[in-house]
Amino acid sequence: MPHHHFTIFEHQSLWVHKGKQRLNPTQLLHLQHFHGEKGVPYYSLIHQGVRFCEYVGVLQIGDLTIEILPKADQYTSVNQWRDILIGMLRSVNAFNVQAPSQSSLDIKSNYILDLYFELFVKEVEYLFHQGLIKKYGRVEQNQLALKGALKFAQQIQKNLIHQERFYTQHTIYDSNHLLNQIVYKTLLLVKRVNHNVALNSRISTLLMRFPPLDQVQVTTTTFEKIVLTRKSKPYQNILEICKLLLLNYHPDLRKGKHVVLALLFDMNVLWERFILKSIQKHLKQGSVRGQAKKLFWKPQAGYRSTMRPDILITLNDGRKIVLDTKWKNIQNGNPSAEDLRQLYVYHEYFKAEKVALIYPGAYSIRKGNFYEKSQNTLSSKECCIIKIPTNQRISVWQQKIYYGIFNWIK
């Protein structure tokens, strides 16, 4: 079956009946089925098509792969924005891998999904190079020799006739444990959904190298229960990739072949984390926190409400700066009244000297102040709009973000 690959920008649409890239009726039907009655956050249904929102990344359904890229300012090239997105994901550790060959990838198509698959394959190859770890585990089984502790209830139930057998529980030391089972399950998934021929032979070779392993059902709880030791520490990064792939995989239970893999990231969250990491990377004096929590409201019954500004900077002299990040191009317009009200509250509750909204765009600083409660005069409470242009060179971009913000703070 031929595979179809579309690349679009966030907030764009795909239709059956118009546009340079057109869905066929079957592909639209699969997207509609995945959307369902309750909907998904990644796109909405429109007449004979779908409209994507602020989520970027890759959505694969059956024979269709849709790559959604961010777009906020001067760049128009697909390759430029793909490089920017991959760079941002790397900087916030979404591509955090153990394998030393991360910097020299073999896949040349540069599709984000191919990149994730190759990073995963490299991680598995690295694990085999280091050696799959073994663990002690308890096994209950019938055997012809009495080895371990005899389980009397099961012995009577299963071996009443076959008295030459012993139902025992004993300890073994092998590779058949949860960590290897998860990696193997993920490799089987990658083999099923991969469409890059350059990876096929490497995936098949790795599958043959695995010893016999039990099948395991994986949920969010499975990963939450994993506790890594010094011995199993090399599995930390590969488990993050496994978690991303397995928990975003949606098998088609009705037909069994039009599976869905949704590796999509909320661009607003990614922008917030990218700004935070950029400041943390360069800040020498003071501290910076993301999503700092402060109690806001307590009902007589129920849960308390909190407020969490995107970024809280505390300088060495005690001054506090609150930043709120927004991934959108407001051109020369004003922020929404809701965003300004939110910053006013941050000013009050965090005793901040300054607050600012951070947008992508041509570099500019628009200073402003809130009015006093009397409405007649401006207060000293400063609220600024800071725009910072994107840059394909991620390290340069992060440096400009830091200096662009701290030139205003000074």
CSV table of C-alpha atoms in Angstrom, one decimal:
chain,number,residue,atom,x,y,z
A,1,MET,CA,0.0,0.0,0.0
A,2,PRO,CA,1.5,3.4,-1.0
A,3,HIS,CA,2.2,5.8,1.9
A,4,HIS,CA,1.1,9.4,1.7
A,5,HIS,CA,2.9,12.2,3.5
A,6,PHE,CA,1.6,15.7,4.0
A,7,THR,CA,3.4,18.6,5.6
A,8,ILE,CA,1.4,21.7,6.7
A,9,PHE,CA,1.7,24.5,9.3
A,10,GLU,CA,-0.3,24.9,12.5
A,11,HIS,CA,-3.8,26.3,12.1
A,12,GLN,CA,-4.0,25.2,8.5
A,13,SER,CA,-6.6,22.8,7.0
A,14,LEU,CA,-6.7,19.8,4.7
A,15,TRP,CA,-9.7,19.1,2.5
A,16,VAL,CA,-10.9,16.5,0.1
A,17,HIS,CA,-12.1,18.9,-2.6
A,18,LYS,CA,-9.5,21.7,-2.6
A,19,GLY,CA,-5.9,22.7,-1.8
A,20,LYS,CA,-2.5,21.6,-3.2
A,21,GLN,CA,-2.5,18.7,-0.7
A,22,ARG,CA,-5.8,16.8,-0.8
A,23,LEU,CA,-7.1,14.0,1.4
A,24,ASN,CA,-8.8,11.2,-0.2
A,25,PRO,CA,-12.3,10.2,1.1
A,26,THR,CA,-10.9,7.2,3.0
A,27,GLN,CA,-8.2,9.2,4.7
A,28,LEU,CA,-10.8,11.8,5.8
A,29,LEU,CA,-13.0,9.0,7.1
A,30,HIS,CA,-10.1,7.7,9.2
A,31,LEU,CA,-9.5,11.2,10.6
A,32,GLN,CA,-13.2,11.5,11.4
A,33,HIS,CA,-13.3,8.1,13.2
A,34,PHE,CA,-10.3,9.1,15.3
A,35,HIS,CA,-11.9,12.4,16.2
A,36,GLY,CA,-15.1,10.6,17.3
A,37,GLU,CA,-17.9,12.2,19.1
A,38,LYS,CA,-15.9,13.5,22.0
A,39,GLY,CA,-13.2,15.0,19.8
A,40,VAL,CA,-9.4,15.2,20.1
A,41,PRO,CA,-7.4,18.3,20.9
A,42,TYR,CA,-5.3,18.1,17.7
A,43,TYR,CA,-7.8,19.2,15.1
A,44,SER,CA,-11.4,19.9,14.5
A,45,LEU,CA,-13.7,18.7,11.7
A,46,ILE,CA,-14.8,21.1,9.0
A,47,HIS,CA,-16.8,20.6,5.8
A,48,GLN,CA,-15.0,17.9,3.8
A,49,GLY,CA,-11.8,18.3,5.8
A,50,VAL,CA,-10.0,19.0,9.1
A,51,ARG,CA,-8.5,22.1,10.6
A,52,PHE,CA,-5.5,21.8,12.8
A,53,CYS,CA,-4.8,23.9,15.9
A,54,GLU,CA,-1.8,24.8,18.0
A,55,TYR,CA,-0.5,21.2,18.2
A,56,VAL,CA,2.6,20.4,16.2
A,57,GLY,CA,4.4,17.2,15.4
A,58,VAL,CA,3.3,14.1,13.5
A,59,LEU,CA,-0.1,12.3,13.2
A,60,GLN,CA,0.0,9.0,11.4
A,61,ILE,CA,-3.2,7.2,10.5
A,62,GLY,CA,-3.0,4.0,8.4
A,63,ASP,CA,-1.2,5.0,5.1
A,64,LEU,CA,-1.3,8.7,5.9
A,65,THR,CA,1.3,10.7,7.8
A,66,ILE,CA,0.6,14.4,8.5
A,67,GLU,CA,3.5,16.5,9.7
A,68,ILE,CA,2.3,19.8,11.4
A,69,LEU,CA,5.0,22.4,11.8
A,70,PRO,CA,4.9,25.7,13.8
A,71,LYS,CA,4.9,29.1,12.1
A,72,ALA,CA,5.0,32.5,13.7
A,73,ASP,CA,7.2,35.0,11.9
A,74,GLN,CA,9.4,35.6,8.9
A,75,TYR,CA,10.4,32.1,7.9
A,76,THR,CA,8.3,30.4,5.2
A,77,SER,CA,10.4,27.3,4.3
A,78,VAL,CA,9.1,23.9,5.5
A,79,ASN,CA,12.7,22.8,6.1
A,80,GLN,CA,13.5,25.9,8.2
A,81,TRP,CA,10.5,25.4,10.5
A,82,ARG,CA,11.2,21.6,10.7
A,83,ASP,CA,14.7,22.4,11.9
A,84,ILE,CA,13.3,25.0,14.4
A,85,LEU,CA,10.8,22.5,15.8
A,86,ILE,CA,13.4,19.7,16.1
A,87,GLY,CA,15.8,22.2,17.8
A,88,MET,CA,13.2,23.3,20.3
A,89,LEU,CA,12.3,19.7,21.1
A,90,ARG,CA,15.9,18.9,21.6
A,91,SER,CA,16.5,21.8,23.9
A,92,VAL,CA,13.6,20.8,26.2
A,93,ASN,CA,14.9,17.2,26.3
A,94,ALA,CA,12.1,15.7,24.1
A,95,PHE,CA,15.0,14.1,22.2
A,96,ASN,CA,17.0,13.2,25.3
A,97,VAL,CA,18.9,10.1,24.4
A,98,GLN,CA,21.7,8.0,25.8
A,99,ALA,CA,23.3,6.7,22.5
A,100,PRO,CA,26.5,8.6,21.8
A,101,SER,CA,25.7,8.7,18.0
A,102,GLN,CA,22.8,11.2,18.5
A,103,SER,CA,24.6,13.9,16.6
A,104,SER,CA,25.2,11.9,13.4
A,105,LEU,CA,21.8,10.6,12.3
A,106,ASP,CA,21.6,8.3,9.3
A,107,ILE,CA,18.0,9.2,8.3
A,108,LYS,CA,18.2,12.0,5.7
A,109,SER,CA,14.5,12.7,5.1
A,110,ASN,CA,14.4,14.7,8.4
A,111,TYR,CA,10.8,14.0,9.0
A,112,ILE,CA,10.1,14.3,12.7
A,113,LEU,CA,8.6,10.8,12.9
A,114,ASP,CA,11.6,9.2,11.1
A,115,LEU,CA,13.9,11.1,13.5
A,116,TYR,CA,12.1,9.7,16.6
A,117,PHE,CA,12.2,6.2,15.1
A,118,GLU,CA,15.9,6.4,14.4
A,119,LEU,CA,16.7,7.8,17.8
A,120,PHE,CA,14.8,4.9,19.3
A,121,VAL,CA,16.6,2.3,17.1
A,122,LYS,CA,20.0,3.9,18.1
A,123,GLU,CA,19.0,3.6,21.8
A,124,VAL,CA,18.2,-0.1,21.4
A,125,GLU,CA,21.4,-0.7,19.5
A,126,TYR,CA,23.2,1.1,22.4
A,127,LEU,CA,21.5,-1.1,24.9
A,128,PHE,CA,22.7,-4.3,23.2
A,129,HIS,CA,26.2,-2.8,23.0
A,130,GLN,CA,26.1,-2.3,26.7
A,131,GLY,CA,24.3,-5.6,27.3
A,132,LEU,CA,20.7,-6.1,28.3
A,133,ILE,CA,20.5,-6.1,32.0
A,134,LYS,CA,19.2,-9.2,33.9
A,135,LYS,CA,17.0,-9.3,37.0
A,136,TYR,CA,15.9,-11.8,39.6
A,137,GLY,CA,12.3,-12.9,39.2
A,138,ARG,CA,10.0,-15.4,40.7
A,139,VAL,CA,8.5,-18.1,38.5
A,140,GLU,CA,5.7,-20.6,39.1
A,141,GLN,CA,5.6,-23.6,36.8
A,142,ASN,CA,5.4,-27.3,36.5
A,143,GLN,CA,8.7,-29.1,36.2
A,144,LEU,CA,10.0,-32.7,36.4
A,145,ALA,CA,12.5,-31.9,39.2
A,146,LEU,CA,11.8,-30.5,42.6
A,147,LYS,CA,13.5,-27.2,42.4
A,148,GLY,CA,12.4,-24.3,44.6
A,149,ALA,CA,9.4,-24.2,47.0
A,150,LEU,CA,6.6,-26.7,46.3
A,151,LYS,CA,3.2,-24.9,46.0
A,152,PHE,CA,0.9,-27.5,47.6
A,153,ALA,CA,-2.5,-26.1,46.5
A,154,GLN,CA,-1.4,-25.9,42.8
A,155,GLN,CA,0.3,-29.3,43.1
A,156,ILE,CA,-2.9,-31.0,44.2
A,157,GLN,CA,-5.0,-29.1,41.6
A,158,LYS,CA,-2.7,-29.6,38.6
A,159,ASN,CA,-0.7,-32.8,39.3
A,160,LEU,CA,-3.0,-35.1,41.1
A,161,ILE,CA,-2.7,-37.6,38.2
A,162,HIS,CA,0.8,-36.6,37.0
A,163,GLN,CA,2.6,-37.3,40.3
A,164,GLU,CA,6.0,-37.2,38.5
A,165,ARG,CA,5.6,-33.4,38.1
A,166,PHE,CA,6.2,-30.7,40.7
A,167,TYR,CA,4.5,-27.3,40.7
A,168,THR,CA,7.1,-25.0,42.3
A,169,GLN,CA,8.0,-21.4,42.8
A,170,HIS,CA,11.6,-20.6,42.3
A,171,THR,CA,13.9,-17.6,41.5
A,172,ILE,CA,15.5,-17.1,38.1
A,173,TYR,CA,18.0,-14.5,36.9
A,174,ASP,CA,17.4,-13.6,33.3
A,175,SER,CA,16.4,-10.8,30.8
A,176,ASN,CA,12.7,-11.5,30.9
A,177,HIS,CA,11.6,-8.5,33.0
A,178,LEU,CA,9.5,-5.4,32.6
A,179,LEU,CA,12.2,-3.0,31.2
A,180,ASN,CA,13.2,-5.3,28.4
A,181,GLN,CA,9.5,-6.2,27.7
A,182,ILE,CA,8.6,-2.5,27.3
A,183,VAL,CA,11.5,-1.9,24.9
A,184,TYR,CA,10.7,-5.0,22.9
A,185,LYS,CA,7.0,-4.0,22.7
A,186,THR,CA,8.0,-0.6,21.4
A,187,LEU,CA,10.3,-2.1,18.8
A,188,LEU,CA,7.4,-4.2,17.5
A,189,LEU,CA,5.3,-1.1,17.3
A,190,VAL,CA,8.0,0.8,15.4
A,191,LYS,CA,8.3,-2.1,13.0
A,192,ARG,CA,4.6,-1.9,12.3
A,193,VAL,CA,4.2,1.8,11.7
A,194,ASN,CA,7.7,2.6,10.2
A,195,HIS,CA,7.6,3.5,6.5
A,196,ASN,CA,11.3,4.4,6.1
A,197,VAL,CA,13.0,1.6,4.3
A,198,ALA,CA,16.4,2.7,5.7
A,199,LEU,CA,15.4,1.5,9.1
A,200,ASN,CA,13.7,-1.8,8.2
A,201,SER,CA,16.7,-4.1,8.3
A,202,ARG,CA,18.0,-2.6,11.5
A,203,ILE,CA,14.7,-3.1,13.2
A,204,SER,CA,14.5,-6.7,12.1
A,205,THR,CA,18.0,-7.4,13.2
A,206,LEU,CA,17.3,-6.0,16.7
A,207,LEU,CA,14.1,-8.0,17.0
A,208,MET,CA,16.0,-11.2,16.3
A,209,ARG,CA,18.6,-10.4,19.0
A,210,PHE,CA,16.0,-10.2,21.8
A,211,PRO,CA,15.7,-13.3,23.9
A,212,PRO,CA,12.1,-14.8,24.5
A,213,LEU,CA,10.1,-12.3,26.5
A,214,ASP,CA,6.6,-12.2,28.0
A,215,GLN,CA,4.0,-9.9,26.5
A,216,VAL,CA,3.1,-7.0,28.7
A,217,GLN,CA,0.2,-4.6,28.8
A,218,VAL,CA,1.5,-1.0,29.1
A,219,THR,CA,-0.5,1.9,30.5
A,220,THR,CA,0.5,5.2,32.2
A,221,THR,CA,0.6,3.4,35.5
A,222,THR,CA,3.2,1.0,34.2
A,223,PHE,CA,5.7,3.8,33.7
A,224,GLU,CA,4.8,5.4,37.0
A,225,LYS,CA,5.7,2.3,38.9
A,226,ILE,CA,9.1,1.9,37.4
A,227,VAL,CA,11.9,2.7,39.8
A,228,LEU,CA,15.4,2.7,38.2
A,229,THR,CA,18.4,1.6,40.1
A,230,ARG,CA,22.1,2.3,39.4
A,231,LYS,CA,22.2,-0.8,37.3
A,232,SER,CA,19.1,0.0,35.2
A,233,LYS,CA,19.9,3.8,34.8
A,234,PRO,CA,20.9,3.3,31.1
A,235,TYR,CA,17.2,2.6,30.4
A,236,GLN,CA,16.0,6.0,31.6
A,237,ASN,CA,16.1,7.8,28.2
A,238,ILE,CA,14.9,4.9,26.1
A,239,LEU,CA,11.9,4.4,28.4
A,240,GLU,CA,11.0,8.1,27.8
A,241,ILE,CA,10.8,7.4,24.1
A,242,CYS,CA,8.9,4.1,24.7
A,243,LYS,CA,6.4,6.0,26.9
A,244,LEU,CA,5.9,8.7,24.2
A,245,LEU,CA,5.4,6.1,21.4
A,246,LEU,CA,3.3,3.5,23.3
A,247,LEU,CA,0.9,5.9,25.1
A,248,ASN,CA,0.2,7.8,21.9
A,249,TYR,CA,-0.5,4.7,19.9
A,250,HIS,CA,-4.1,4.0,19.2
A,251,PRO,CA,-4.9,0.6,17.6
A,252,ASP,CA,-8.0,0.5,15.4
A,253,LEU,CA,-10.1,-2.1,17.4
A,254,ARG,CA,-12.7,-2.4,14.6
A,255,LYS,CA,-10.5,-3.2,11.6
A,256,GLY,CA,-7.1,-3.7,13.1
A,257,LYS,CA,-5.0,-2.1,10.4
A,258,HIS,CA,-5.7,1.7,10.4
A,259,VAL,CA,-3.7,2.4,13.6
A,260,VAL,CA,-3.0,5.9,14.9
A,261,LEU,CA,0.2,7.3,16.2
A,262,ALA,CA,-0.1,10.8,17.5
A,263,LEU,CA,3.2,12.4,18.5
A,264,LEU,CA,1.9,16.0,18.9
A,265,PHE,CA,3.0,18.8,21.2
A,266,ASP,CA,1.1,21.8,22.3
A,267,MET,CA,3.1,24.7,20.8
A,268,ASN,CA,2.2,27.0,23.7
A,269,VAL,CA,3.6,24.6,26.2
A,270,LEU,CA,6.7,24.0,24.1
A,271,TRP,CA,7.3,27.7,23.7
A,272,GLU,CA,7.0,28.2,27.5
A,273,ARG,CA,9.5,25.4,28.2
A,274,PHE,CA,11.8,26.7,25.6
A,275,ILE,CA,11.9,30.2,27.1
A,276,LEU,CA,12.4,28.7,30.5
A,277,LYS,CA,15.3,26.5,29.4
A,278,SER,CA,16.9,29.5,27.5
A,279,ILE,CA,16.9,31.6,30.7
A,280,GLN,CA,18.1,28.8,32.9
A,281,LYS,CA,21.0,28.1,30.4
A,282,HIS,CA,22.3,31.7,30.6
A,283,LEU,CA,21.2,33.0,34.0
A,284,LYS,CA,24.2,33.5,36.3
A,285,GLN,CA,22.7,35.5,39.2
A,286,GLY,CA,19.3,34.8,40.7
A,287,SER,CA,16.9,31.9,40.1
A,288,VAL,CA,14.2,31.0,37.7
A,289,ARG,CA,11.2,28.7,38.1
A,290,GLY,CA,8.5,27.4,35.8
A,291,GLN,CA,4.9,27.2,36.9
A,292,ALA,CA,5.5,28.5,40.4
A,293,LYS,CA,2.4,27.8,42.5
A,294,LYS,CA,0.6,30.2,44.8
A,295,LEU,CA,-2.7,29.7,46.5
A,296,PHE,CA,-5.5,31.8,45.1
A,297,TRP,CA,-8.9,30.7,46.3
A,298,LYS,CA,-10.4,28.2,48.8
A,299,PRO,CA,-14.1,27.2,48.6
A,300,GLN,CA,-16.0,26.0,51.7
A,301,ALA,CA,-16.1,22.6,50.1
A,302,GLY,CA,-13.8,21.3,47.3
A,303,TYR,CA,-10.3,21.9,46.1
A,304,ARG,CA,-8.3,25.0,46.5
A,305,SER,CA,-7.4,27.0,43.4
A,306,THR,CA,-3.9,28.1,42.6
A,307,MET,CA,-2.2,30.4,40.1
A,308,ARG,CA,0.8,29.4,38.2
A,309,PRO,CA,2.7,32.0,36.1
A,310,ASP,CA,4.7,30.5,33.3
A,311,ILE,CA,8.0,31.8,34.5
A,312,LEU,CA,9.0,33.5,37.8
A,313,ILE,CA,12.5,35.1,38.0
A,314,THR,CA,13.9,36.1,41.4
A,315,LEU,CA,17.0,38.3,41.1
A,316,ASN,CA,19.8,38.4,43.7
A,317,ASP,CA,18.5,41.7,45.0
A,318,GLY,CA,15.1,40.2,45.7
A,319,ARG,CA,13.2,41.7,42.8
A,320,LYS,CA,10.7,39.4,41.2
A,321,ILE,CA,9.9,39.3,37.5
A,322,VAL,CA,6.9,37.3,36.0
A,323,LEU,CA,6.8,36.2,32.4
A,324,ASP,CA,3.8,34.8,30.5
A,325,THR,CA,4.6,33.2,27.2
A,326,LYS,CA,2.2,33.2,24.2
A,327,TRP,CA,3.0,31.4,20.9
A,328,LYS,CA,1.2,33.6,18.4
A,329,ASN,CA,1.9,36.5,16.2
A,330,ILE,CA,0.0,39.6,17.4
A,331,GLN,CA,1.6,41.8,14.7
A,332,ASN,CA,1.3,45.3,16.2
A,333,GLY,CA,-2.0,44.7,18.0
A,334,ASN,CA,-2.6,44.7,21.8
A,335,PRO,CA,-2.7,41.5,23.9
A,336,SER,CA,-6.1,40.3,24.9
A,337,ALA,CA,-7.8,41.8,27.9
A,338,GLU,CA,-7.8,38.4,29.5
A,339,ASP,CA,-4.0,38.1,29.2
A,340,LEU,CA,-3.5,41.6,30.7
A,341,ARG,CA,-5.8,40.9,33.6
A,342,GLN,CA,-3.9,37.7,34.3
A,343,LEU,CA,-0.6,39.6,34.4
A,344,TYR,CA,-2.2,42.3,36.7
A,345,VAL,CA,-3.0,39.5,39.2
A,346,TYR,CA,0.5,38.1,39.0
A,347,HIS,CA,1.8,41.6,39.8
A,348,GLU,CA,-0.3,41.7,42.9
A,349,TYR,CA,0.1,38.2,44.3
A,350,PHE,CA,3.8,37.7,43.5
A,351,LYS,CA,4.8,41.2,44.4
A,352,ALA,CA,6.5,41.4,41.1
A,353,GLU,CA,8.4,44.5,40.1
A,354,LYS,CA,7.7,43.8,36.4
A,355,VAL,CA,5.6,41.5,34.3
A,356,ALA,CA,5.8,40.8,30.6
A,357,LEU,CA,4.2,38.8,27.8
A,358,ILE,CA,6.7,37.0,25.5
A,359,TYR,CA,5.8,36.5,21.9
A,360,PRO,CA,7.7,35.3,18.8
A,361,GLY,CA,8.2,38.0,16.2
A,362,ALA,CA,10.5,40.8,15.0
A,363,TYR,CA,12.4,42.0,18.1
A,364,SER,CA,10.6,44.8,20.0
A,365,ILE,CA,9.8,45.9,23.5
A,366,ARG,CA,6.6,47.8,24.1
A,367,LYS,CA,6.5,49.2,27.6
A,368,GLY,CA,3.3,49.9,29.4
A,369,ASN,CA,1.8,50.4,32.8
A,370,PHE,CA,-1.4,49.5,34.6
A,371,TYR,CA,-3.7,52.2,35.7
A,372,GLU,CA,-4.3,52.9,39.3
A,373,LYS,CA,-7.6,51.7,40.7
A,374,SER,CA,-8.8,55.3,40.6
A,375,GLN,CA,-8.6,55.1,36.8
A,376,ASN,CA,-7.2,58.6,36.6
A,377,THR,CA,-3.4,58.0,36.7
A,378,LEU,CA,-1.0,55.4,35.6
A,379,SER,CA,0.6,53.3,38.3
A,380,SER,CA,4.2,52.2,38.6
A,381,LYS,CA,3.3,48.6,37.8
A,382,GLU,CA,5.0,47.9,34.5
A,383,CYS,CA,3.7,45.4,32.0
A,384,CYS,CA,5.6,45.0,28.7
A,385,ILE,CA,5.1,43.2,25.4
A,386,ILE,CA,8.4,41.6,24.3
A,387,LYS,CA,8.8,40.0,20.8
A,388,ILE,CA,11.8,37.8,20.0
A,389,PRO,CA,12.5,36.5,16.5
A,390,THR,CA,13.0,32.9,15.8
A,391,ASN,CA,16.4,31.6,14.7
A,392,GLN,CA,17.4,28.3,13.1
A,393,ARG,CA,20.6,28.3,15.2
A,394,ILE,CA,19.0,27.2,18.4
A,395,SER,CA,21.9,28.2,20.7
A,396,VAL,CA,22.0,31.7,19.1
A,397,TRP,CA,18.2,31.9,19.5
A,398,GLN,CA,18.4,31.0,23.2
A,399,GLN,CA,21.1,33.6,23.8
A,400,LYS,CA,19.0,36.3,22.1
A,401,ILE,CA,16.0,35.3,24.2
A,402,TYR,CA,18.0,35.7,27.4
A,403,TYR,CA,19.6,39.1,26.5
A,404,GLY,CA,16.3,40.4,25.0
A,405,ILE,CA,14.5,39.8,28.3
A,406,PHE,CA,17.3,40.9,30.6
A,407,ASN,CA,17.9,44.1,28.6
A,408,TRP,CA,14.4,45.0,29.5
A,409,ILE,CA,14.7,44.0,33.2
A,410,LYS,CA,17.8,46.2,33.7
